[in-house]
CSV table of C-alpha atoms in Angstrom, one decimal:
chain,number,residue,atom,x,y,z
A,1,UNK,CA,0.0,0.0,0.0
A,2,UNK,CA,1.0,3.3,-1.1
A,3,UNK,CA,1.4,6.6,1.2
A,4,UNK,CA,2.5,9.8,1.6
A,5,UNK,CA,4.1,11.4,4.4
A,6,UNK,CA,6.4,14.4,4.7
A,7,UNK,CA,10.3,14.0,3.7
A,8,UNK,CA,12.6,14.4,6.3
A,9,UNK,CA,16.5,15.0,5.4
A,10,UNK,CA,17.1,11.4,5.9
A,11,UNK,CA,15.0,10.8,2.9
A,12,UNK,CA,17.7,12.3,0.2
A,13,UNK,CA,19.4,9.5,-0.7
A,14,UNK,CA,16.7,7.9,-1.5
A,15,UNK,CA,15.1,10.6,-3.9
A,16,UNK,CA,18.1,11.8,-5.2
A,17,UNK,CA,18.7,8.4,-7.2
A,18,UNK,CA,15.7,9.1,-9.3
A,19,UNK,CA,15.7,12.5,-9.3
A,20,UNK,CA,18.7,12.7,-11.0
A,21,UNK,CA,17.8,9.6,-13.2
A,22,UNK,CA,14.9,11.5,-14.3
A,23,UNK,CA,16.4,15.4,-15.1
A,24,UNK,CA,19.2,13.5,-17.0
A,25,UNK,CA,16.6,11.9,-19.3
A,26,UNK,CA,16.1,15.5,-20.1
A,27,UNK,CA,12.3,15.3,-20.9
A,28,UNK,CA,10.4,16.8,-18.3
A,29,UNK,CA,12.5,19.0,-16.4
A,30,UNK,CA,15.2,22.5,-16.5
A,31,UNK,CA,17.0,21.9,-13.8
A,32,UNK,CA,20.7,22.1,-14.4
A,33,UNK,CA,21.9,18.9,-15.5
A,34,UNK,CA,25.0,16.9,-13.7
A,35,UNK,CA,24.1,18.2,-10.4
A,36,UNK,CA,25.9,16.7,-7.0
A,37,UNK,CA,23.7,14.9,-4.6
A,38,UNK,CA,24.2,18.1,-2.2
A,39,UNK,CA,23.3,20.7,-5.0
A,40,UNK,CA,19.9,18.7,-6.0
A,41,UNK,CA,18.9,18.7,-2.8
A,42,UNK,CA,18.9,22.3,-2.3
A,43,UNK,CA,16.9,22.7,-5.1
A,44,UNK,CA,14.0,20.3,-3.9
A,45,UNK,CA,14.2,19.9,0.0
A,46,UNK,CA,12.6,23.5,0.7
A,47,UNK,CA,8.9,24.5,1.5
A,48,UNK,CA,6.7,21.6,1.4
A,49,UNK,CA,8.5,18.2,0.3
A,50,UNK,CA,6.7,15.0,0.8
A,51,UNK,CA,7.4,11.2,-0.6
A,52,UNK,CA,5.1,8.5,-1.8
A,53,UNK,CA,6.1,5.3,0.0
A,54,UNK,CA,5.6,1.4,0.1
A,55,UNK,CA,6.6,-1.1,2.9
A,56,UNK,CA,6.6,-1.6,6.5
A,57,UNK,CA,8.0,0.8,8.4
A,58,UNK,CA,11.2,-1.2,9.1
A,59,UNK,CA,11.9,-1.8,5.2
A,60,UNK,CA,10.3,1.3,3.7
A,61,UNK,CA,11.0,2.2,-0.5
A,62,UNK,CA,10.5,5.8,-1.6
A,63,UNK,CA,8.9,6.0,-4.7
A,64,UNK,CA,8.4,9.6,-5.4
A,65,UNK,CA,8.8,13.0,-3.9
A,66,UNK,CA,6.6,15.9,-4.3
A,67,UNK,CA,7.3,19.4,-3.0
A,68,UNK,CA,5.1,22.5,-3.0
A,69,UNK,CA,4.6,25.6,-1.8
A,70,UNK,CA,3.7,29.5,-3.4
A,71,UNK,CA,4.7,30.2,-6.3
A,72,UNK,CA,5.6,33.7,-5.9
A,73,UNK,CA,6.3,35.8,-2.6
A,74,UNK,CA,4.8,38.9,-1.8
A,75,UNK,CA,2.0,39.8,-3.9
A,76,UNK,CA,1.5,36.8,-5.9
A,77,UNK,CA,1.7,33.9,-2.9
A,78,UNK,CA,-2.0,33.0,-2.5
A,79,UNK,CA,-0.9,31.1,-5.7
A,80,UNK,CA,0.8,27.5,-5.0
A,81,UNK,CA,2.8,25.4,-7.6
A,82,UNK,CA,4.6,22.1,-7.5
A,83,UNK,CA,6.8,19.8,-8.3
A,84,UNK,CA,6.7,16.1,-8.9
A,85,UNK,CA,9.3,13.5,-9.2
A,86,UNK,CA,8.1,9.5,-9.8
A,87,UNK,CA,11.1,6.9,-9.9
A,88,UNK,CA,11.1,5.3,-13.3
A,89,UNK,CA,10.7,1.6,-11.5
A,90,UNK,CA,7.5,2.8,-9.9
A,91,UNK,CA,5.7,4.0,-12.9
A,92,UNK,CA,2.0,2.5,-13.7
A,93,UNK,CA,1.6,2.6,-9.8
A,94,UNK,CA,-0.9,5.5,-10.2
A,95,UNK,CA,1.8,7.6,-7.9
A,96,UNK,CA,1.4,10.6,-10.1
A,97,UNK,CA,-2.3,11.1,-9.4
A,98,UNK,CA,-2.0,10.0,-5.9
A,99,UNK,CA,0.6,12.9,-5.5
A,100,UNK,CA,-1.4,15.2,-7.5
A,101,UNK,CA,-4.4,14.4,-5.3
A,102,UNK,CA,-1.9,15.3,-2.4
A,103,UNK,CA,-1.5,18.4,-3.6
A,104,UNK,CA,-4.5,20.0,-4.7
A,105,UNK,CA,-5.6,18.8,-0.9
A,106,UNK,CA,-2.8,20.6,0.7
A,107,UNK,CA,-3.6,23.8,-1.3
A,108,UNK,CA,-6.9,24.1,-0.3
A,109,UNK,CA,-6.1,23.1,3.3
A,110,UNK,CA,-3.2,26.0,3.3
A,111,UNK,CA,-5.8,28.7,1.7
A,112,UNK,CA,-3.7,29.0,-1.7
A,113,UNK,CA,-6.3,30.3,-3.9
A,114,UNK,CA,-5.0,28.5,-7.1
A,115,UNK,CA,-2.4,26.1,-8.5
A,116,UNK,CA,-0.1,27.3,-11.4
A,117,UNK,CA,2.6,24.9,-12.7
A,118,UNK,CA,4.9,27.2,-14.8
A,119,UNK,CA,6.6,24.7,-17.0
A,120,UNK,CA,4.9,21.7,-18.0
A,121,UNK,CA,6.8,19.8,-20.8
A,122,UNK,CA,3.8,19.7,-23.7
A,123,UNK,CA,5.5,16.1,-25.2
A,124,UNK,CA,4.9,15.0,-21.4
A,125,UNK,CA,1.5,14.1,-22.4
A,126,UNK,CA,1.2,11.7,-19.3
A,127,UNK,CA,1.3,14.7,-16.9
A,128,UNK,CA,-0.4,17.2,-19.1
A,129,UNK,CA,-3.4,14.4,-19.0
A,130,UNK,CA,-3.2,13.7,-15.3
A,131,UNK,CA,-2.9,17.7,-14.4
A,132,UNK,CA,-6.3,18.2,-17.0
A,133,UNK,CA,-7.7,15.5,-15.4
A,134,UNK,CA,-7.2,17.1,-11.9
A,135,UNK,CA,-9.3,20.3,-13.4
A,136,UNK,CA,-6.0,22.1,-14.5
A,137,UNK,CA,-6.7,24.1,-17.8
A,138,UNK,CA,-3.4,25.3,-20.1
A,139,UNK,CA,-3.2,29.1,-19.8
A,140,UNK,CA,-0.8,29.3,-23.1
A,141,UNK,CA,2.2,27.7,-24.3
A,142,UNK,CA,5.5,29.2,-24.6
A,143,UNK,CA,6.5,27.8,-28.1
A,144,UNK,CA,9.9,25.6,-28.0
A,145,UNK,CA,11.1,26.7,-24.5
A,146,UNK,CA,12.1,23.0,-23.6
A,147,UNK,CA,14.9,21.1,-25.3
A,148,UNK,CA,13.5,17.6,-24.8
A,149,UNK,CA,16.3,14.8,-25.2
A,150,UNK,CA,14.0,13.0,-27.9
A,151,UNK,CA,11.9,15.5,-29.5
A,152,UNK,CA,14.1,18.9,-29.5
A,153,UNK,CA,12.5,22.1,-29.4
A,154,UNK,CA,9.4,21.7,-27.5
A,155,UNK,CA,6.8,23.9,-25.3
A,156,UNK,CA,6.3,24.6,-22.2
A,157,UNK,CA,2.6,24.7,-21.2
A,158,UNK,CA,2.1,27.0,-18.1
A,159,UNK,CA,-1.3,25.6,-16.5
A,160,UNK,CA,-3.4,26.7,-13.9
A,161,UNK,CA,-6.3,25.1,-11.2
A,162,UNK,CA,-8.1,27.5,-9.8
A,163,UNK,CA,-9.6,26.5,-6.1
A,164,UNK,CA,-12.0,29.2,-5.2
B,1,UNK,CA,21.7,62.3,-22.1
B,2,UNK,CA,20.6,59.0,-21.1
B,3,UNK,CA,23.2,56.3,-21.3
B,4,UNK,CA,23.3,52.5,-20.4
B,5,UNK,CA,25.8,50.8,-18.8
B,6,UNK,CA,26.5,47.3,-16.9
B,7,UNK,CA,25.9,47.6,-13.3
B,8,UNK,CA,28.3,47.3,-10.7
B,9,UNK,CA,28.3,46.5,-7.5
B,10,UNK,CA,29.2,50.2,-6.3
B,11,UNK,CA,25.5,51.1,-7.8
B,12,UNK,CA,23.1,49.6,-5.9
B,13,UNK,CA,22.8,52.3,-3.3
B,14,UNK,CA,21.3,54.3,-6.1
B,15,UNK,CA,19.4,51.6,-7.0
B,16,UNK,CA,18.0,50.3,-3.9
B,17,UNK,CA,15.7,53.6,-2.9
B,18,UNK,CA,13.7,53.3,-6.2
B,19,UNK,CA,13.6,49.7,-6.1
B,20,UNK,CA,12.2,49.7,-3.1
B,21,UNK,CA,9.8,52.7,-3.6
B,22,UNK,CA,8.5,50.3,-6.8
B,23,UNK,CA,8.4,47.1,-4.7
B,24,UNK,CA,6.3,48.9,-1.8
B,25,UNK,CA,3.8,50.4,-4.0
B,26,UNK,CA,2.6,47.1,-5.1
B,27,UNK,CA,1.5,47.1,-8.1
B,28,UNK,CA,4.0,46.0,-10.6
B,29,UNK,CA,6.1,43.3,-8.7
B,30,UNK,CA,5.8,40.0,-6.2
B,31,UNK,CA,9.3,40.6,-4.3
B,32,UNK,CA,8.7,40.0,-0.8
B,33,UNK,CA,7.9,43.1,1.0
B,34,UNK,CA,9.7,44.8,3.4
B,35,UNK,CA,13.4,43.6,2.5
B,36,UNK,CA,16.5,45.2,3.7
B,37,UNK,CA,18.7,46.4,0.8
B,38,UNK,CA,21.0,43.1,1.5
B,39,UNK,CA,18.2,41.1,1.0
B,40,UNK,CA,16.8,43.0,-2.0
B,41,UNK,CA,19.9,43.3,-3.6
B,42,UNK,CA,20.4,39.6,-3.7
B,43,UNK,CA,17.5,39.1,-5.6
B,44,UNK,CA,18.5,41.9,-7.8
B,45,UNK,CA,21.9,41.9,-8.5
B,46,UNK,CA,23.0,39.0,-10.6
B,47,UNK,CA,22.7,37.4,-13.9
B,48,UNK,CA,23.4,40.7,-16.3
B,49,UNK,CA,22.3,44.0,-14.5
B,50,UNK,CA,22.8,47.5,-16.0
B,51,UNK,CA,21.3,50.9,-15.6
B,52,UNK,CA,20.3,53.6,-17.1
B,53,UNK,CA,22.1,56.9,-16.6
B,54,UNK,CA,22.5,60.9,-16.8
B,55,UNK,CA,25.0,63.1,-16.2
B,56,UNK,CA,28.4,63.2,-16.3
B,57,UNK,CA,31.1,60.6,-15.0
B,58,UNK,CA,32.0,62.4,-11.9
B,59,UNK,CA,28.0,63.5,-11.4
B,60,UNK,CA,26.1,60.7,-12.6
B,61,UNK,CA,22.5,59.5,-11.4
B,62,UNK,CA,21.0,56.4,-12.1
B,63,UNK,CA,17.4,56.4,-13.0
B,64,UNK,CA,16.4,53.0,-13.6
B,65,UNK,CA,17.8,49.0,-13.9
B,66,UNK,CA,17.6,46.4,-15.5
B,67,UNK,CA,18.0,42.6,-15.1
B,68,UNK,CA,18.5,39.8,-17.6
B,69,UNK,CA,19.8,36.2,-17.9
B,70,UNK,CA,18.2,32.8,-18.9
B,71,UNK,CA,14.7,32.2,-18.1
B,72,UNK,CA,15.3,28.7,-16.8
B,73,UNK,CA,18.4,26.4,-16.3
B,74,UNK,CA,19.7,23.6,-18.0
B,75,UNK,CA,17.3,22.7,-21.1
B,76,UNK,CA,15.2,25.8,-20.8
B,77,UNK,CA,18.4,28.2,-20.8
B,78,UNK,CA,17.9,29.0,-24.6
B,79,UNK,CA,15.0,31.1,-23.4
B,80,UNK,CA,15.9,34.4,-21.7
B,81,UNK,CA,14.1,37.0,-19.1
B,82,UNK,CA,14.1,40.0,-17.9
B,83,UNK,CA,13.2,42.9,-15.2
B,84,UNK,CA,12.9,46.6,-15.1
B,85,UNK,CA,12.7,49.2,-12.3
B,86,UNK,CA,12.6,53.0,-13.5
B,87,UNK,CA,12.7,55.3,-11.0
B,88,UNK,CA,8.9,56.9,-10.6
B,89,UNK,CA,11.0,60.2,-10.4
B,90,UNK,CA,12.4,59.6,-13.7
B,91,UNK,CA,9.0,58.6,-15.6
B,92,UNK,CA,7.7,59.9,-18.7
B,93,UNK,CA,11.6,59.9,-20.5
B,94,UNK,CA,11.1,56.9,-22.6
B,95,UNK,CA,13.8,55.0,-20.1
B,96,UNK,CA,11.6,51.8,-20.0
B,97,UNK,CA,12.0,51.6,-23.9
B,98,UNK,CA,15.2,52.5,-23.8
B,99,UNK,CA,16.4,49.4,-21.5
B,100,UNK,CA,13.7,46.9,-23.4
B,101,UNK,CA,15.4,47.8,-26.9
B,102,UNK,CA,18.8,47.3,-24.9
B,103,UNK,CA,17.1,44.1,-23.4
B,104,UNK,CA,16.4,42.5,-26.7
B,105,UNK,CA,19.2,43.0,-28.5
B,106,UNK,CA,21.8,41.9,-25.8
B,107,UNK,CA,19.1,38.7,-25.8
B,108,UNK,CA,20.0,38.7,-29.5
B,109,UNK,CA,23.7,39.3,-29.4
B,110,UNK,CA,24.2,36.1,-26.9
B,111,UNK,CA,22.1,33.9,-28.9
B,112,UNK,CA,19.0,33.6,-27.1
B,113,UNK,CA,16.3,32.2,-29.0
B,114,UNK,CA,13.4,34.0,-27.0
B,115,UNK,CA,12.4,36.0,-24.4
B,116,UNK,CA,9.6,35.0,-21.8
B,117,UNK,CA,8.1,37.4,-18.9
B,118,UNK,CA,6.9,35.6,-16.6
B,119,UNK,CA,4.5,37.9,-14.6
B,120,UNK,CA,3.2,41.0,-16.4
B,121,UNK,CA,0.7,42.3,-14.3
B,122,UNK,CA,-2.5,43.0,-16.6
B,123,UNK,CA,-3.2,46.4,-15.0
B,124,UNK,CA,0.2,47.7,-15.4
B,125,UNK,CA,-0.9,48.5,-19.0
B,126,UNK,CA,1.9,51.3,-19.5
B,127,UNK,CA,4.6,48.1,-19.8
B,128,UNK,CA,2.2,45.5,-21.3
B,129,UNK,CA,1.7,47.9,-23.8
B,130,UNK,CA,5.3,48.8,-24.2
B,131,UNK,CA,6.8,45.1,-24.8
B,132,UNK,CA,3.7,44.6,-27.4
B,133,UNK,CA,5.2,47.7,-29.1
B,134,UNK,CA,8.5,45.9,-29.1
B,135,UNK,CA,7.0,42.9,-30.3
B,136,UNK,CA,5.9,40.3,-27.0
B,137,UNK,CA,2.6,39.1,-27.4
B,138,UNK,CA,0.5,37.6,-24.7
B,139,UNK,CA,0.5,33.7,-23.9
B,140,UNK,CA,-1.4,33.5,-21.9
B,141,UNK,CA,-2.6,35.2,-18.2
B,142,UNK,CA,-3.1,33.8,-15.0
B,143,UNK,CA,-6.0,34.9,-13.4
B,144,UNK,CA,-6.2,36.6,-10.3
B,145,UNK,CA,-2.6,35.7,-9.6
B,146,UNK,CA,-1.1,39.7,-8.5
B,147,UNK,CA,-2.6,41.3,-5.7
B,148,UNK,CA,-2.8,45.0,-6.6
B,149,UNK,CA,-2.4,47.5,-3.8
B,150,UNK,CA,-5.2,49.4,-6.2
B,151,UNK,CA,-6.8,47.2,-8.1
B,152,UNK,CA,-7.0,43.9,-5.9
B,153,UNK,CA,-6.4,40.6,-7.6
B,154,UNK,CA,-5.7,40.7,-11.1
B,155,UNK,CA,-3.9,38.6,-14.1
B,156,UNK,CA,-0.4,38.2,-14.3
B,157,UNK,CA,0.3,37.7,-18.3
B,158,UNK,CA,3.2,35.6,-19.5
B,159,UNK,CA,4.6,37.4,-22.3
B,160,UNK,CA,7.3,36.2,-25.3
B,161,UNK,CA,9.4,37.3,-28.3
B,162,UNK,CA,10.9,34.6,-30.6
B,163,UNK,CA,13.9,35.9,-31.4
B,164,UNK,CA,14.7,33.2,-34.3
């Protein structure tokens, strides 16, 4: 059985092995590429971070991380984003809609009065899906922002759930 | 005579009072409020930053900024961004198109294959309408995503120029 419960710093080593698996495919994410374990994690382990996990509590697996929190301060943080990270080996688990689930719960519970992912690769139809699915609508497309590893020059939807 | 030349570090005292006065007024920017001029000028003060000037070398003010560097890291870097601050004392002398044209051809000069705002806010129509003029056209606008000091929650547009 799956669940999700908040990372702790322990956690790292665990997420940073598909984390990095998955920016070095290099078709769903801009983070810099070739990153240490130590600069990954500064990039990821800040606001909310949680992980999707399987297992007794003696001989727990991580399966994915998801971390949110607002997407701009000051003026624009009553709007949330987030970021979500699935190991490879746990695909077809249903972990991305489980997080997403997460997520849209813990905006609404925090008082964030939308979701906005900024970047969402458009060839990454599996999440564009799942995020529609979840009542996200695509704002606009910036055209050929994302150099995807197997389809080059590709854009970045920015998308948007509103929650009140 | 206005000139434009890259920041340095030496500057940002003359920076910092109209950045601030800009950031305060809330209606153009989500930087957290309230920052000390360390704070602010770590948000400020990297990537490529020049300013606009007037006067001679040994009595020269600044009158505005700007900021620009690549949008996102890694497979997004292709794409660039940028910010403005004119100083409200120093409206009305064409400075904001003076940096944008300065903007979009240093975007052009190092190869940049766009440029994306991220955050126009709708009401500030005397920029929106500016980087039309200069050739950005509106992706797309989150709703409701700026809190307005006058105009309460309004759209943030994401703007863009292909440069290729």
């Amino acid at each position: 059985m799956i669940q999700i419960r908040e990372a702790t710093a322990e956690d790292w080593p665990q997420i940073y092995p598909f984390w990095s698996e998955i920016v070095e495919a290099g078709e769903t994410y801009a983070y810099p590429e070739g990153l240490t374990s130590e600069e990954a994690r500064d990039l990821w382990m800040y606001d909310h971070v949680v992980v999707a996990v399987e297992g007794s509590a003696e001989d727990e697996h991580i399966l994915g991380s998801a971390k949110m929190g607002p997407n701009r301060p000051g003026r624009g943080s009553h709007i949330g984003t987030a970021s979500f990270m699935v190991s490879p080996a746990a695909r077809g688990k249903g972990l991305g809609r489980t997080l997403g689930d997460y997520c849209v719960q813990w905006h609404k519970d925090n008082g964030f009065h939308g979701i906005q992912f900024n970047a969402v690769v458009e060839t990454n139809t599996t999440a564009v899906r799942l995020w529609q699915s979840l009542g996200f609508q695509i704002i606009g497309t910036v055209p050929d922002a994302f150099d995807s590893t197997s389809h080059g020059r590709v854009g970045l939807h920015v998308m948007y759930l509103p929650l009140t």
